[in-house]
Coordinates of C-alpha atoms and ligand atoms in Angstrom, one line a residue:
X4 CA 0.0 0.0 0.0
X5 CA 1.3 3.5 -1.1
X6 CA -0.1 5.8 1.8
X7 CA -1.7 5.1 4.9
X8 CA -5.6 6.5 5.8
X9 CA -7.1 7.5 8.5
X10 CA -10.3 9.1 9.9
X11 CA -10.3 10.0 13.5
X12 CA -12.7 11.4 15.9
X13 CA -11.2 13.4 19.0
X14 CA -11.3 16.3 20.7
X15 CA -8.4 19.6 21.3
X16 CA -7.5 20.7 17.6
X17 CA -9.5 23.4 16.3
X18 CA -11.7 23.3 14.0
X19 CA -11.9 26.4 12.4
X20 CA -12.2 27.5 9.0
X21 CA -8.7 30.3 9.6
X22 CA -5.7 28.0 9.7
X23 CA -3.9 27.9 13.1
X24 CA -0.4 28.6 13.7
X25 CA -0.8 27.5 17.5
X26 CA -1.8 23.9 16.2
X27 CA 0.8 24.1 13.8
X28 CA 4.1 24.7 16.6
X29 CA 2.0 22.1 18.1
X30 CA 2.4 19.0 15.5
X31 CA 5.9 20.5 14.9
X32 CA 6.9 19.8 18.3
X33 CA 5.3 15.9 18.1
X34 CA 7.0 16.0 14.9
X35 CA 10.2 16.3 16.5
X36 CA 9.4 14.2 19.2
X37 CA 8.9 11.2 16.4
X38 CA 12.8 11.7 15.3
X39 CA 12.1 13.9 12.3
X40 CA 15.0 16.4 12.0
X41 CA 12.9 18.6 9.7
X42 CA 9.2 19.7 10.1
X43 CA 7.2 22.2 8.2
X44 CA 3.4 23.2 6.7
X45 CA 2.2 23.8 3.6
X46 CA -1.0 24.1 2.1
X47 CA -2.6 21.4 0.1
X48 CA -2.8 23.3 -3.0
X49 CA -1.2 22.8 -6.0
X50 CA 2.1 23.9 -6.5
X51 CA 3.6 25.9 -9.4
X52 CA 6.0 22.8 -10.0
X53 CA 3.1 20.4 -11.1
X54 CA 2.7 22.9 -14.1
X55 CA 5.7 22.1 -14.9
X56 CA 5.4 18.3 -14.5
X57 CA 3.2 17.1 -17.6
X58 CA 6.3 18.9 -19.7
X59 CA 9.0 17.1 -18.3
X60 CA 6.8 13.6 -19.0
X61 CA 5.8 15.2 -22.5
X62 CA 9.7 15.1 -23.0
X63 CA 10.5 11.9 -22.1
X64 CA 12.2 12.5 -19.2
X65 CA 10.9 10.1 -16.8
X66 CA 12.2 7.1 -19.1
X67 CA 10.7 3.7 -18.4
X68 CA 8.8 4.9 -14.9
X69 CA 5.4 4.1 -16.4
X70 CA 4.0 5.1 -12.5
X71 CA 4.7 8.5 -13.3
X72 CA 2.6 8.5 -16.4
X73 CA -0.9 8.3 -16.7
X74 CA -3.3 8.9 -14.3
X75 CA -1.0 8.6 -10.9
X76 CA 0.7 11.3 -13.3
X77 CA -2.2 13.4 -13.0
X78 CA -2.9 13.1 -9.8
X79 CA 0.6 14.9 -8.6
X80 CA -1.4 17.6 -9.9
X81 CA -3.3 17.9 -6.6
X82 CA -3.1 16.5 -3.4
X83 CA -6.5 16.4 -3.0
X84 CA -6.8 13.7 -5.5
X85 CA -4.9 11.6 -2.6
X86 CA -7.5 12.9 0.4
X87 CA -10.3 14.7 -0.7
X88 CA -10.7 17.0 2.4
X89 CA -7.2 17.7 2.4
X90 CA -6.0 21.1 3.6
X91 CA -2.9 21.3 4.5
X92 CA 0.5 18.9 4.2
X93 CA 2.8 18.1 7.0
X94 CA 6.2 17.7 4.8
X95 CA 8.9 16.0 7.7
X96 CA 12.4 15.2 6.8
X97 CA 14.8 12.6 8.2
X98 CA 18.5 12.8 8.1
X99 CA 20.1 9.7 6.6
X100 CA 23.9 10.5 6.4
X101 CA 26.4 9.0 8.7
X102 CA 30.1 9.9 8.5
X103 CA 31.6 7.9 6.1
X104 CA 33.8 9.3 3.0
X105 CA 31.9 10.6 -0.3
X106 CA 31.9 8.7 -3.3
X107 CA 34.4 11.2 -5.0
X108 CA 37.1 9.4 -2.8
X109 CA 36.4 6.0 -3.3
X110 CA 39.0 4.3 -5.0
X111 CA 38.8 0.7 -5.2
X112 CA 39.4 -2.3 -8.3
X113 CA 38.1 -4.7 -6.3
X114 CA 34.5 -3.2 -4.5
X115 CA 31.4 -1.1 -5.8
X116 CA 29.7 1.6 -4.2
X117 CA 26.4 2.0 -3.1
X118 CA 24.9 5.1 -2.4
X119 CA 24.3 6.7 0.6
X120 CA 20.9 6.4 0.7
X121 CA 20.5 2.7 0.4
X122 CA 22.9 1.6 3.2
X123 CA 20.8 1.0 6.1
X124 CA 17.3 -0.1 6.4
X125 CA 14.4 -0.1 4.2
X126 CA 13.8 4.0 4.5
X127 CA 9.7 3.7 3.5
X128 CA 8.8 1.4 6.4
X129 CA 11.2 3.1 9.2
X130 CA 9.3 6.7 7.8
X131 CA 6.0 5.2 7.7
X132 CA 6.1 3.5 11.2
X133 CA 7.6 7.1 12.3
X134 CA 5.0 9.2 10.5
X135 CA 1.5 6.7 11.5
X136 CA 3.3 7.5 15.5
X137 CA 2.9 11.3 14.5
X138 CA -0.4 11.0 13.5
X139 CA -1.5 9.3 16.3
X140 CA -0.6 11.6 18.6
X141 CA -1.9 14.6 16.4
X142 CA -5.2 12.0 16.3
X143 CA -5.0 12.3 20.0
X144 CA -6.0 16.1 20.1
X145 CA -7.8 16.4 16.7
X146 CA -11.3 16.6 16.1
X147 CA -12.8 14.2 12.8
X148 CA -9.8 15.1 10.9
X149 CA -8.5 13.0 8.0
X150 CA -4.8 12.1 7.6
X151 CA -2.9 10.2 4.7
X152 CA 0.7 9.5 5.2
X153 CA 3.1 9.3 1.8
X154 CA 6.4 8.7 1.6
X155 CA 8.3 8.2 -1.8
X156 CA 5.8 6.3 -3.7
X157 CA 2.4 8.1 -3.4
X158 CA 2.1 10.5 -6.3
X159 CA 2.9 13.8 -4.7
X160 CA 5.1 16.2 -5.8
X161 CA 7.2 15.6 -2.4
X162 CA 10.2 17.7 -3.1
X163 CA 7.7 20.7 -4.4
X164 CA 5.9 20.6 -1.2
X165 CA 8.9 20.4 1.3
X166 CA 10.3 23.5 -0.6
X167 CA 6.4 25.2 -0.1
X168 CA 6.6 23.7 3.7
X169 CA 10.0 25.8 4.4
X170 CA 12.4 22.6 4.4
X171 CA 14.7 23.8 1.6
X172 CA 15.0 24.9 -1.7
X173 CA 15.0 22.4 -4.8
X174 CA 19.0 22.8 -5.5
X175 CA 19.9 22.8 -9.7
X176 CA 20.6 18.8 -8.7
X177 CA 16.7 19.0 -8.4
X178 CA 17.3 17.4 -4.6
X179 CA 15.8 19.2 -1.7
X180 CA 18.3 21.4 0.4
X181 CA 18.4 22.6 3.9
X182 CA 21.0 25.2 4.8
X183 CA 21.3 23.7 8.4
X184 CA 21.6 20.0 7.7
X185 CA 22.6 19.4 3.5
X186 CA 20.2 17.4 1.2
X187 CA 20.8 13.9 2.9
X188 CA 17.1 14.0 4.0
X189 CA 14.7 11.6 3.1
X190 CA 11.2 13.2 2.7
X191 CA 7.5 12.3 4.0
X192 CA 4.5 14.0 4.2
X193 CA 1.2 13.4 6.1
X194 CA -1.6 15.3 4.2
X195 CA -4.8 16.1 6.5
X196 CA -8.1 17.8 6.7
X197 CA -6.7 20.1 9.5
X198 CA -6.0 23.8 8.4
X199 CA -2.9 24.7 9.8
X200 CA -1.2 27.8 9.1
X201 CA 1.7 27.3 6.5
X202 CA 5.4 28.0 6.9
X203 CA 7.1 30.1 4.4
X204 CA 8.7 28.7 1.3
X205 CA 12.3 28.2 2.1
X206 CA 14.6 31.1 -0.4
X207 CA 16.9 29.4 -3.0
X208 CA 20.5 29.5 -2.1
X209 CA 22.6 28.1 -4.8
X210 CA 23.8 31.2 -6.3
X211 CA 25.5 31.1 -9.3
X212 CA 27.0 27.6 -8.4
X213 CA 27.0 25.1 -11.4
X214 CA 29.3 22.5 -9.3
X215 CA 26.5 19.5 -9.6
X216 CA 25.8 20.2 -13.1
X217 CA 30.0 20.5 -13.6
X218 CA 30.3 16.7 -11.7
X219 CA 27.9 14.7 -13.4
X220 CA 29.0 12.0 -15.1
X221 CA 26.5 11.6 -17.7
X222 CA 25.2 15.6 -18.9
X223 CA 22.0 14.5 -17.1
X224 CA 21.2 17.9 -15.8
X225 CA 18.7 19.8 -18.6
X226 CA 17.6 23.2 -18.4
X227 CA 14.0 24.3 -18.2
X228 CA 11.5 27.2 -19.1
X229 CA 10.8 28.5 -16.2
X230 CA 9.4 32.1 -15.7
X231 CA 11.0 32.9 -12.8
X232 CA 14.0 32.6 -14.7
X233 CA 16.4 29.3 -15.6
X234 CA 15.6 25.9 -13.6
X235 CA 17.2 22.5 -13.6
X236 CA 15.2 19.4 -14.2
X237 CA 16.7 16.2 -14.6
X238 CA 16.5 13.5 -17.8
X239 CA 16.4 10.6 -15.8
X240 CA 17.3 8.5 -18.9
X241 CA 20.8 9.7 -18.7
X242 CA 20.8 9.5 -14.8
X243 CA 23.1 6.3 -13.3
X244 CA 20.7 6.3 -10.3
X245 CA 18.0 5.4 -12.8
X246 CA 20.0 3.3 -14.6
X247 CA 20.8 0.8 -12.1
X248 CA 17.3 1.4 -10.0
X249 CA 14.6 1.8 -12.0
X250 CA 15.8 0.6 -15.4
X251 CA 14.3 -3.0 -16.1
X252 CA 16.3 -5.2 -18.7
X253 CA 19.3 -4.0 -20.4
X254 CA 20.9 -0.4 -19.8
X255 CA 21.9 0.6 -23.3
X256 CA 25.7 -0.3 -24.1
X257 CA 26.5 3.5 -24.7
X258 CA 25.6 3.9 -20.9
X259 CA 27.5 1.6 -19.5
X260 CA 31.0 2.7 -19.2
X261 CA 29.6 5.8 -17.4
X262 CA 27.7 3.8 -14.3
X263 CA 31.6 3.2 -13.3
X264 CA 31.4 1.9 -10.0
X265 CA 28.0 2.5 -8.7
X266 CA 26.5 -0.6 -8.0
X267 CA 23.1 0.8 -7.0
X268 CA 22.0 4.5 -7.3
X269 CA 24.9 7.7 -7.4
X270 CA 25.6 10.0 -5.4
X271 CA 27.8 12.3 -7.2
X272 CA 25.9 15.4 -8.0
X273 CA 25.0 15.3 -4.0
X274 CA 28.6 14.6 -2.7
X275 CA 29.9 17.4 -4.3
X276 CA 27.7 19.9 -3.1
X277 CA 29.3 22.5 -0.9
X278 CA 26.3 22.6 1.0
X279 CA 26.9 18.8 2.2
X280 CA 30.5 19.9 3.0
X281 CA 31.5 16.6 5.1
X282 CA 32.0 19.3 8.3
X283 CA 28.9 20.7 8.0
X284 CA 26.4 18.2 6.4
X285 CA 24.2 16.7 9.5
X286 CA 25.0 13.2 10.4
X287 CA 22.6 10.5 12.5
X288 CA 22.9 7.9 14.9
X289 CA 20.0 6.6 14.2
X290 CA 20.7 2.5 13.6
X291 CA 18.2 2.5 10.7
X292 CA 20.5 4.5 8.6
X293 CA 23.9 2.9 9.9
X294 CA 26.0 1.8 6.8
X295 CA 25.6 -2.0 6.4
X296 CA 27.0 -2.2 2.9
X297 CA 28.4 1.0 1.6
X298 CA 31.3 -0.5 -0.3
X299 CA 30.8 -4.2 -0.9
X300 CA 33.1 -6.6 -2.7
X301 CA 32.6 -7.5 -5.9
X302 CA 33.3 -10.9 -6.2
X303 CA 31.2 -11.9 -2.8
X304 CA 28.0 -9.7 -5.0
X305 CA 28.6 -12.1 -7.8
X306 CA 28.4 -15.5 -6.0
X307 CA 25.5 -14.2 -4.3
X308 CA 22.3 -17.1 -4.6
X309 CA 18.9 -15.4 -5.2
X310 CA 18.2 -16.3 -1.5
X311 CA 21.1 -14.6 -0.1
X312 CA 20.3 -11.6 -1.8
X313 CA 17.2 -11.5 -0.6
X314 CA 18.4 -12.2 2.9
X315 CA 21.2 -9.7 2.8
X316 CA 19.3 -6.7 1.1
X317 CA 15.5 -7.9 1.4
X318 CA 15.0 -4.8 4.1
X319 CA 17.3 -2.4 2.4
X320 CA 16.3 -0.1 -0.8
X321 CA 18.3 -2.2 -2.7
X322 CA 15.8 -4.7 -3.1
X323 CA 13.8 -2.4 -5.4
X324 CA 16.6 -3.8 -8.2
X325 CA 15.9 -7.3 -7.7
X326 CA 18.4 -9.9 -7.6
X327 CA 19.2 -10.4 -11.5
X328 CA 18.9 -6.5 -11.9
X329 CA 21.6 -6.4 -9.1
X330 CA 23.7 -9.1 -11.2
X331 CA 23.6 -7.0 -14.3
X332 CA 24.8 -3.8 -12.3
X333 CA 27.8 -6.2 -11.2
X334 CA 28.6 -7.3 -14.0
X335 CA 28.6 -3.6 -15.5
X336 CA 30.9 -2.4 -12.8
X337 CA 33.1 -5.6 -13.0
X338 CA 33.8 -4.7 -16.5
X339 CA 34.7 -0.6 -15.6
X340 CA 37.1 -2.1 -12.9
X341 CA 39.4 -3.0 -15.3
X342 CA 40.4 -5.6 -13.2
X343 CA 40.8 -8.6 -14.9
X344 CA 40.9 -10.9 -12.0
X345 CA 36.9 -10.8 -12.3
X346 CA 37.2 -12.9 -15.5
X347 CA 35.7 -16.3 -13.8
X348 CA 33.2 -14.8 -12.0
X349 CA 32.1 -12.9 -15.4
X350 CA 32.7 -16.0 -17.1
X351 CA 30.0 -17.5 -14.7
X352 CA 27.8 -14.9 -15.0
X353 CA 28.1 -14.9 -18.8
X354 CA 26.5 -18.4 -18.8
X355 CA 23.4 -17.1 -16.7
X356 CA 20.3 -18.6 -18.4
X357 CA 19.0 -14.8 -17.7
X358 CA 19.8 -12.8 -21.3
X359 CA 20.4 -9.7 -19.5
X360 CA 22.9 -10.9 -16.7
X361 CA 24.1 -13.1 -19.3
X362 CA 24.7 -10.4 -22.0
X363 CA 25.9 -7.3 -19.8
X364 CA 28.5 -10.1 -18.4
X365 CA 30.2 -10.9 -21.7
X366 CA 30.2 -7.1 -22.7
X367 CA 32.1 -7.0 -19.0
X368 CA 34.5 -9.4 -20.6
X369 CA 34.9 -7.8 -23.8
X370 CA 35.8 -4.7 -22.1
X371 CA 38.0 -6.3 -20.0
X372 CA 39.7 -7.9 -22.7
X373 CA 40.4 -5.2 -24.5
X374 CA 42.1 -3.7 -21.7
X375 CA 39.9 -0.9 -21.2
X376 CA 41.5 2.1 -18.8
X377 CA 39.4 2.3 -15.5
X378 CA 36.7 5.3 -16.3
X379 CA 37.6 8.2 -13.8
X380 CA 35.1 9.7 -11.0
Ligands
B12_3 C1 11.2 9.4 -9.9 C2 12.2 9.7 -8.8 C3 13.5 9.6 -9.1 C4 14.0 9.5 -10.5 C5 14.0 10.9 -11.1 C6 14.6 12.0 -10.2 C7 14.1 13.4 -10.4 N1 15.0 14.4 -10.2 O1 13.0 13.7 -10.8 C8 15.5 8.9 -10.3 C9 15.4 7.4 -10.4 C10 16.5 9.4 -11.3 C11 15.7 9.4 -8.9 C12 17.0 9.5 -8.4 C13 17.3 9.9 -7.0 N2 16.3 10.0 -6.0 CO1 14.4 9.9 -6.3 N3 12.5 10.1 -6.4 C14 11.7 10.0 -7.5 C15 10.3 10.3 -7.0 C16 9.6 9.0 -6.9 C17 9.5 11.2 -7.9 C18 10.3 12.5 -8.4 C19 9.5 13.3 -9.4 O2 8.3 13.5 -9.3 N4 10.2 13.7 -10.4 C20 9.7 14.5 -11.5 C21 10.4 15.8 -11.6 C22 9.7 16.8 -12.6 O3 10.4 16.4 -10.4 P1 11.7 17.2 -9.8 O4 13.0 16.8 -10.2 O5 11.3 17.3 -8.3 O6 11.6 18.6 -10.6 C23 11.3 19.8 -10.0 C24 12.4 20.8 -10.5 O7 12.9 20.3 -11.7 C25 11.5 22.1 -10.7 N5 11.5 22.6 -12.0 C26 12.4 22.4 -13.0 N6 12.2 23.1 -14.1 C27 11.1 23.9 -13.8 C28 10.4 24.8 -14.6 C29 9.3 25.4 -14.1 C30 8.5 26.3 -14.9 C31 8.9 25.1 -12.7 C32 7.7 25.7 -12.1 C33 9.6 24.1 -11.9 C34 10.7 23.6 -12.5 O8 10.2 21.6 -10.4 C35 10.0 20.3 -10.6 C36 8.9 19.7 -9.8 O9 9.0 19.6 -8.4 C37 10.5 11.0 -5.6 C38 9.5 10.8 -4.6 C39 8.2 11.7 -4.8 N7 7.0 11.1 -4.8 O10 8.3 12.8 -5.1 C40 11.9 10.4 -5.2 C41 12.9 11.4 -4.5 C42 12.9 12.7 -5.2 N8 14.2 10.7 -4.6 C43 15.0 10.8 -3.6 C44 16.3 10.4 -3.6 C45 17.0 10.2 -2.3 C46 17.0 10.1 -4.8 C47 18.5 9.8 -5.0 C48 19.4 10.6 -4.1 C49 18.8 8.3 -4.8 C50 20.2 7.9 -5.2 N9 21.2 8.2 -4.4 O11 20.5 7.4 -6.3 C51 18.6 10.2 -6.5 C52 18.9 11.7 -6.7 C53 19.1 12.1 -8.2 C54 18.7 13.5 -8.3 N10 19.7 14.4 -8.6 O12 17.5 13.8 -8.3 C55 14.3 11.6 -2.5 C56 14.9 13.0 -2.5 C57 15.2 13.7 -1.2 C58 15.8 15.1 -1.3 N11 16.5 15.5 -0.3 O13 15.6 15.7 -2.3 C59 12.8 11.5 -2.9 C60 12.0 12.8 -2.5 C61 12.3 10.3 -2.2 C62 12.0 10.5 -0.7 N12 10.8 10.4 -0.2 O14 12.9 10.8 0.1 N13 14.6 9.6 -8.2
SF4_4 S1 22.7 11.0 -9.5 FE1 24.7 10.9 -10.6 S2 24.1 10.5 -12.8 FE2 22.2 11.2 -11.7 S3 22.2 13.4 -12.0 FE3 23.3 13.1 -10.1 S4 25.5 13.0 -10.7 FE4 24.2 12.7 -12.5
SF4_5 S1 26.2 21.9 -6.1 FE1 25.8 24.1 -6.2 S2 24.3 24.4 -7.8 FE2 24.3 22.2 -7.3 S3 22.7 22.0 -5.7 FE3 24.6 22.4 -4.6 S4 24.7 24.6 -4.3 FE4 23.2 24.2 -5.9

């Protein structure tokens, strides 16, 4: 199930038609109390991004993502679509980063890296369980108000309405910034019937920086129309994180060389970001988001059974790639690592009765063959 839904009848919260700043400080503070580093309102209207969205669809952009399309495309035009009675959104945001080094100093022939945001547990049940605590004890003091929790997969514009809620600004890497804690937030919103009086929109602050659109490795970064003057949007098409997450089947051989280590996701346009400086960039404790496999080994990845992987990543985001879509990102980074000691394991892999772990394998070997330089970043 995408959201979570609730109706609940209690008593405390007002009901009045003005929105309530009171009641807002008031589900801040519980926010808080749930672990959420970041807490903010916004109202449940439509945001000037979702004008934008249908264009950036129209354009291809969102590749093979065929939930993005259509009518759960639509429906990121308005929250409402999600909750009817829906007045305001509660956009939280939970820090994720631990202190380990950035992907911009990982240096390794034998290991992959996995980004940041996959490395501890499975970030849509820890947010959810957090978020349905929040609403409870909002329930506690609310009378008949509706709430519908969404993290990542409902279709809401979740960046657009953490910007509108005073969390950040939407940096030109299109991720959502904070000037206090960096962009290493994951985002979750609880939408409800309550009117609570909004927080202002958080100012952008990236200046006339270009350092994310500089670092990435594949020109993903586009520019857009918009009237407030020049935006970034990204062609996911182009973007590694989408080629070894969402991307079912083969990732085009012309794309290949680029993914260069990254086993699962990048994190490159984020790492380099001065507002992430290691120093300053917020950290947590938190053992949900502790790093269980930031760096793994390459060989051990390729012996894995299907039931191993599902033990080892089945509560991690890494399961979204499923085991044979996991092989073929191995294989892709065995054959950047110009390492040719991976030529059994590739050699196994190459015999897979799976055509795509099978055929991104003997590319691996061809490349390695050929005695291709290791791709740098
Ligand atoms: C699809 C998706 C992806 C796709 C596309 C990413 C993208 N930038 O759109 C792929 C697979 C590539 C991806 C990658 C990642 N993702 Co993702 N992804 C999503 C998802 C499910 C939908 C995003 C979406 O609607 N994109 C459509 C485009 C149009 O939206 P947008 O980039 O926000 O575009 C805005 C700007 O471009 C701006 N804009 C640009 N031009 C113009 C012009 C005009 C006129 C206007 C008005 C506005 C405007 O407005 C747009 C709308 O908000 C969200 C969850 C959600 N439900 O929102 C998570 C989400 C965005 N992802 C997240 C994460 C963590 C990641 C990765 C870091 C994972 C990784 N390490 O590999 C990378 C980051 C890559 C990057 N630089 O964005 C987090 C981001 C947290 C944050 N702090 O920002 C989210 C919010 C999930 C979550 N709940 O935490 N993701
Ligand atoms: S995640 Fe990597 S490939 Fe995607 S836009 Fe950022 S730097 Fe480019
Ligand atoms: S690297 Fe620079 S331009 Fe890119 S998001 Fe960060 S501050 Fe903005």
């Amino acid at each position: 199930m995408d959201c979570d839904f609730r109706q609940v009848n209690g008593s405390g919260f007002r009901r009045s038609a003005a929105p309530n700043a009171a009641d807002s400080e008031q589900v801040k503070q519980f926010a808080r109390e749930s672990g959420f580093e970041l807490a903010g309102i916004a109202s449940a209207e439509p945001t000037l991004e979702s004008l934008f969205y249908p264009q950036w669809i129209a354009r291809g952009y969102h590749g093979k993502m065929r939930y993005l399309e259509g009518r759960r495309g639509e429906m990121r035009r308005d929250p409402r679509s999600l909750l009817p009675s829906a007045r305001s959104v509660i956009a939280v945001g939970q820090v994720y980063n631990s202190p380990h080094p950035y992907s911009t100093a990982f240096e390794s022939e034998t290991r992959g890296w996995i980004s940041r945001y996959a490395w501890g547990k499975d970030y849509h049940r820890t947010l959810k369980t957090r978020l349905r605590e929040l609403v409870e004890k909002i329930a506690a003091t609310a009378a008949d108000a509706d709430f519908k929790i969404c993290v990542d997969t409902s279709p809401l514009l979740e960046r657009a309405y953490a910007h509108r809620a005073g969390l950040g600004w939407i940096g030109k890497n299109t991720c959502l910034i904070n000037e206090r804690i960096g962009s290493w937030v994951f985002l979750g919103e609880i939408l409800t019937s309550l009117g609570l009086a909004p927080d202002d929109p958080a100012p952008f602050r990236c200046g006339s920086c270009t350092r994310c659109i500089d670092a990435c490795p594949t020109d993903a970064f586009v520019e857009s129309e918009d009237p407030g003057g020049p935006s970034h949007a990204l062609d996911s098409t182009r973007c590694i994180a989408y080629q070894t997450i969402e991307l079912r089947g083969e990732i085009p051989e012309a794309d290949r060389e680029p993914v260069g280590k990254h086993l699962f996701g990048c994190d490159i346009c984020q790492d380099v970001c001065p507002w992430n400086r290691s120093e300053r960039a917020a950290t947590t404790v938190d053992p949900a988001f502790q790093p269980d496999h930031a760096e793994p080994d390459l060989d051990e990845l390729a012996s894995l059974t299907e039931r191993q992987f599902n033990e080892r990543f089945g509560n991690s985001p890494i399961a979204r790639s499923r085991y044979r879509g996991f092989l073929r990102n191995v294989a892709v980074v065995m054959g950047n690592s110009g390492n040719k000691r991976f030529t059994p394991a590739l050699e196994r892999l190459a015999a897979w009765p799976d055509e795509v772990v099978s055929a991104h394998a003997a590319w691996a070997l061809r490349r390695l063959t050929a005695g291709a330089a290791p791709p740098a970043g």
